[in-house]
XYZ file of C-alpha atoms in Angstrom:
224
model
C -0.828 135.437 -14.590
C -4.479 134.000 -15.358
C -7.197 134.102 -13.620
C -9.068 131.478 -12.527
C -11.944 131.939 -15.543
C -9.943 132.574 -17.585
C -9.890 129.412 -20.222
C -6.492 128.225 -21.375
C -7.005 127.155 -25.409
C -4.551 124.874 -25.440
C -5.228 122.460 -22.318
C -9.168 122.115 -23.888
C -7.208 121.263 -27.008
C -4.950 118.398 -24.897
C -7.895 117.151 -23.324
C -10.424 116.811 -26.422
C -7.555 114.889 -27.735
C -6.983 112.706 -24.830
C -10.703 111.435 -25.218
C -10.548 111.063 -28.599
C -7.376 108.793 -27.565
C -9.498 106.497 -25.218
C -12.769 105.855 -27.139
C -10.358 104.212 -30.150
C -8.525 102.479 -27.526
C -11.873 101.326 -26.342
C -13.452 100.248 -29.621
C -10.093 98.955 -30.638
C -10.188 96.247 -28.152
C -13.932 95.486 -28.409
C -12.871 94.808 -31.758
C -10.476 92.089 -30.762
C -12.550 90.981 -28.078
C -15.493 89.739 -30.781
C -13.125 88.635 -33.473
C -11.492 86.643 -30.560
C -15.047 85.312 -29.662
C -15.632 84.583 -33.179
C -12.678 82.506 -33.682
C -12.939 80.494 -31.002
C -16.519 79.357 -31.688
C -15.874 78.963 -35.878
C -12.419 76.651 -34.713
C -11.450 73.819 -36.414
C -10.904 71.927 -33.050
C -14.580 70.888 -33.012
C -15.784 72.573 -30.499
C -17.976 75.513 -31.762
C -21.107 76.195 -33.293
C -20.721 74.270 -35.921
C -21.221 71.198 -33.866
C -24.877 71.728 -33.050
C -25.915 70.714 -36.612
C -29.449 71.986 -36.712
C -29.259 75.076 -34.057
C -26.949 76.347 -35.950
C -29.181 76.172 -39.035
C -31.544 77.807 -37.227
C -29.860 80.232 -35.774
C -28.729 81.730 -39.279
C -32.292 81.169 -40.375
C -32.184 78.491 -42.472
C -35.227 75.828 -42.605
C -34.474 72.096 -41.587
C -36.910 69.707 -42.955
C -37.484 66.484 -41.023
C -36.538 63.237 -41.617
C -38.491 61.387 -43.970
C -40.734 58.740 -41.696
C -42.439 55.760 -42.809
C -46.205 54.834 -44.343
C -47.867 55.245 -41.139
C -49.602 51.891 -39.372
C -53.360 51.850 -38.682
C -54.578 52.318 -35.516
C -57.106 50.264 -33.297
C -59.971 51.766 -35.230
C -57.966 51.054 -38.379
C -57.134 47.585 -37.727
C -60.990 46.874 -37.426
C -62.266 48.189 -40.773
C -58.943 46.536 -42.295
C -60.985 43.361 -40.517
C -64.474 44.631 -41.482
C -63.263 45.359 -45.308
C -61.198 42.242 -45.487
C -63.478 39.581 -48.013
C -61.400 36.867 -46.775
C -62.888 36.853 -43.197
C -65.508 34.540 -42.437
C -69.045 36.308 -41.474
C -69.012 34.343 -37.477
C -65.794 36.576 -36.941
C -67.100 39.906 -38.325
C -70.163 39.170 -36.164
C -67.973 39.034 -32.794
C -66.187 42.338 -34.420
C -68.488 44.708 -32.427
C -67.808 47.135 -29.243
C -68.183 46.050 -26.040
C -68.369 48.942 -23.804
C -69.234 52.578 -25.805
C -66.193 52.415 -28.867
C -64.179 49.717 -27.645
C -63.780 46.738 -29.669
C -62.315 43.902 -28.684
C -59.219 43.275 -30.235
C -55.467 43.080 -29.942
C -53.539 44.842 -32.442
C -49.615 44.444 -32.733
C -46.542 45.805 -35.088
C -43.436 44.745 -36.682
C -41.656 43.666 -39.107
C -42.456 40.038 -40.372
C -42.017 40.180 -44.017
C -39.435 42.629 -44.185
C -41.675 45.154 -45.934
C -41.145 49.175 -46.112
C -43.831 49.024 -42.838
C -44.340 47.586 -40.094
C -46.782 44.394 -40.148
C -49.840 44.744 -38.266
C -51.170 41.293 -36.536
C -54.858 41.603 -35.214
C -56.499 39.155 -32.537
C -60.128 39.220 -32.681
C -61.802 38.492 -29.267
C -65.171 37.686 -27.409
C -66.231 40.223 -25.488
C -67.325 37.749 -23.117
C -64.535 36.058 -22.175
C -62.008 37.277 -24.312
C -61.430 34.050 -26.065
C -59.598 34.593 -29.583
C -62.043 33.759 -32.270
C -59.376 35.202 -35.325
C -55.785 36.207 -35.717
C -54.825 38.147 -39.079
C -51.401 39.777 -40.749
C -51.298 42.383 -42.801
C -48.899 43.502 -44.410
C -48.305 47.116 -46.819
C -47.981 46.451 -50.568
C -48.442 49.468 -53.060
C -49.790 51.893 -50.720
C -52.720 49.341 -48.700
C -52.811 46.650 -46.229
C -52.939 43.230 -47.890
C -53.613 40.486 -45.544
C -50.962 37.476 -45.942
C -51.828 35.302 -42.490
C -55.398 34.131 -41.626
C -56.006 31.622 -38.464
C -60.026 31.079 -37.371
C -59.958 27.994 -35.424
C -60.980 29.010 -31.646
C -59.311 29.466 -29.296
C -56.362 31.147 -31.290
C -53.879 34.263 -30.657
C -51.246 35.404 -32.641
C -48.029 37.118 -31.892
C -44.281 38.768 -32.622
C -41.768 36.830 -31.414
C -38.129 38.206 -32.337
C -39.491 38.352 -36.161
C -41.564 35.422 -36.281
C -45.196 34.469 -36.082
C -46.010 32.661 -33.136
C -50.178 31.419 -33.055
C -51.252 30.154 -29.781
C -53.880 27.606 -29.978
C -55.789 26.136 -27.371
C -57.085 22.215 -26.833
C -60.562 22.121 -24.652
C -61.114 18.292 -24.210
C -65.323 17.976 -23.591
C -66.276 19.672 -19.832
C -63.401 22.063 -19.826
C -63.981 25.093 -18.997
C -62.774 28.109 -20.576
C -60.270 29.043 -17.852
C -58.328 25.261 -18.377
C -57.973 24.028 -21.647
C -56.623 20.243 -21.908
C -53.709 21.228 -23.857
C -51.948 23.920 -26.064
C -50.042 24.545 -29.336
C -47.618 26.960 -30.307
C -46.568 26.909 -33.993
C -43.678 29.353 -35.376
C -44.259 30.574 -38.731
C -41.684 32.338 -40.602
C -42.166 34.493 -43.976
C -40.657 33.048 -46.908
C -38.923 35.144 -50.290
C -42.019 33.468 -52.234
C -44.228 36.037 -50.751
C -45.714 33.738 -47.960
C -45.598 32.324 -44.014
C -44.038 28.256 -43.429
C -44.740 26.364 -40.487
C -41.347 26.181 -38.863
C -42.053 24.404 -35.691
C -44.986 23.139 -33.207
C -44.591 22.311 -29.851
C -47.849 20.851 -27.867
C -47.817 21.201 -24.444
C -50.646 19.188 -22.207
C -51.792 20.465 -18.871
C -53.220 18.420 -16.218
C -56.296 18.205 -15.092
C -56.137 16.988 -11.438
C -54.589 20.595 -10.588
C -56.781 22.665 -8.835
C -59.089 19.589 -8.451
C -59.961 16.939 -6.505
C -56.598 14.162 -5.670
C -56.544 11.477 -7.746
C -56.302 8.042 -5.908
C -52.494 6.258 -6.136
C -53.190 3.233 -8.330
C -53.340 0.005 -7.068
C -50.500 -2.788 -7.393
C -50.275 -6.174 -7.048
């Protein structure tokens, strides 16, 4: 009979074996566990990684480049020197085409698409600082690489504007004694850009205000 220390050889032996046993067990099914994770995410139901488009670029390391974007528009400041620069704009306009207040000038810049160019249009109201009456309204529009302009309007009061890819001007009617605030009357003329490289009238609307509003009643004329 044994003693209590004394080893027996052969249960060490049965139980080295045992764990050996257990840890392949183990890594056996943390084998099938990740190639059962893998699968399901690599599936051809749709529904894995390989929806995410660019994550999963960047997840093995690969570069995405962006999308190509368009010529990019002038800004405020950039409309103005495309104003200053421009030969075609009389010298009264360029004169008004100074800031106001520290480095803002007074004008109104817009974008779109016009003339169905690779840019957008730019459309530039010039202003009084003053009052803010339009003394010039300008396209221009991208050709080789620069602003070309393609619309020029300097009869005061004037505004120009984008209306669901048209050119609508705005042009006021002061009768003598009106005063800036109430003009007599108003027209609005569409233009539209033509394939011969240029902007048609397409329609003009006049539209007269009256002048007894706001003012003193006009007596019911007399019959009889």
């Amino acid at each position: 009979m044994r003693g209590l220390t004394d080893p027996d050889p052969e249960a060490g032996q049965r139980a080295t074996a045992g764990r050996g046993t257990l840890q392949a067990a183990f890594t056996a099914v943390a084998v099938l566990a990740a190639l059962a994770l893998f699968m399901s995410a690599c599936g051809t139901g749709g529904t894995g990684a390989r929806d995410e488009g660019p994550a999963y670029a960047e997840a093995a390391g690969a570069s995405v480049s962006p999308p190509a974007s368009a010529s990019p528009t002038p800004d405020s400041l950039g409309a103005v020197k495309l104003v200053q620069d421009d030969p075609t704009v009389s010298a009264g306009v360029k004169r008004e085409l100074k800031p106001c207040i520290g480095d803002e000038y007074p004008v109104d810049v817009s974008y779109g698409d016009l003339t169905g160019g690779a840019s957008h249009d730019v459309v530039v109201n010039v202003l009084t600082c003053e009052d803010a009456v339009g003394v010039g309204s300008y396209v221009y529009r991208e050709e080789d690489g620069r602003y070309e302009n393609v619309f020029r309007a300097e009869e005061p009061p004037v505004y120009a504007e984008i209306d669901r890819g048209d050119l609508v001007v705005t042009k006021q009617v002061y009768e003598k004694g009106d005063p800036v605030s109430s003009p007599s009357a108003q027209y609005v003329i569409t233009y539209r850009w033509l394939a011969s490289g240029r902007f048609t009238e397409e329609d003009r609307t006049r539209n007269d205000y009256s002048s007894g509003v706001g003012g003193d009643p006009t007596q019911a004329p007399k019959t009889g």
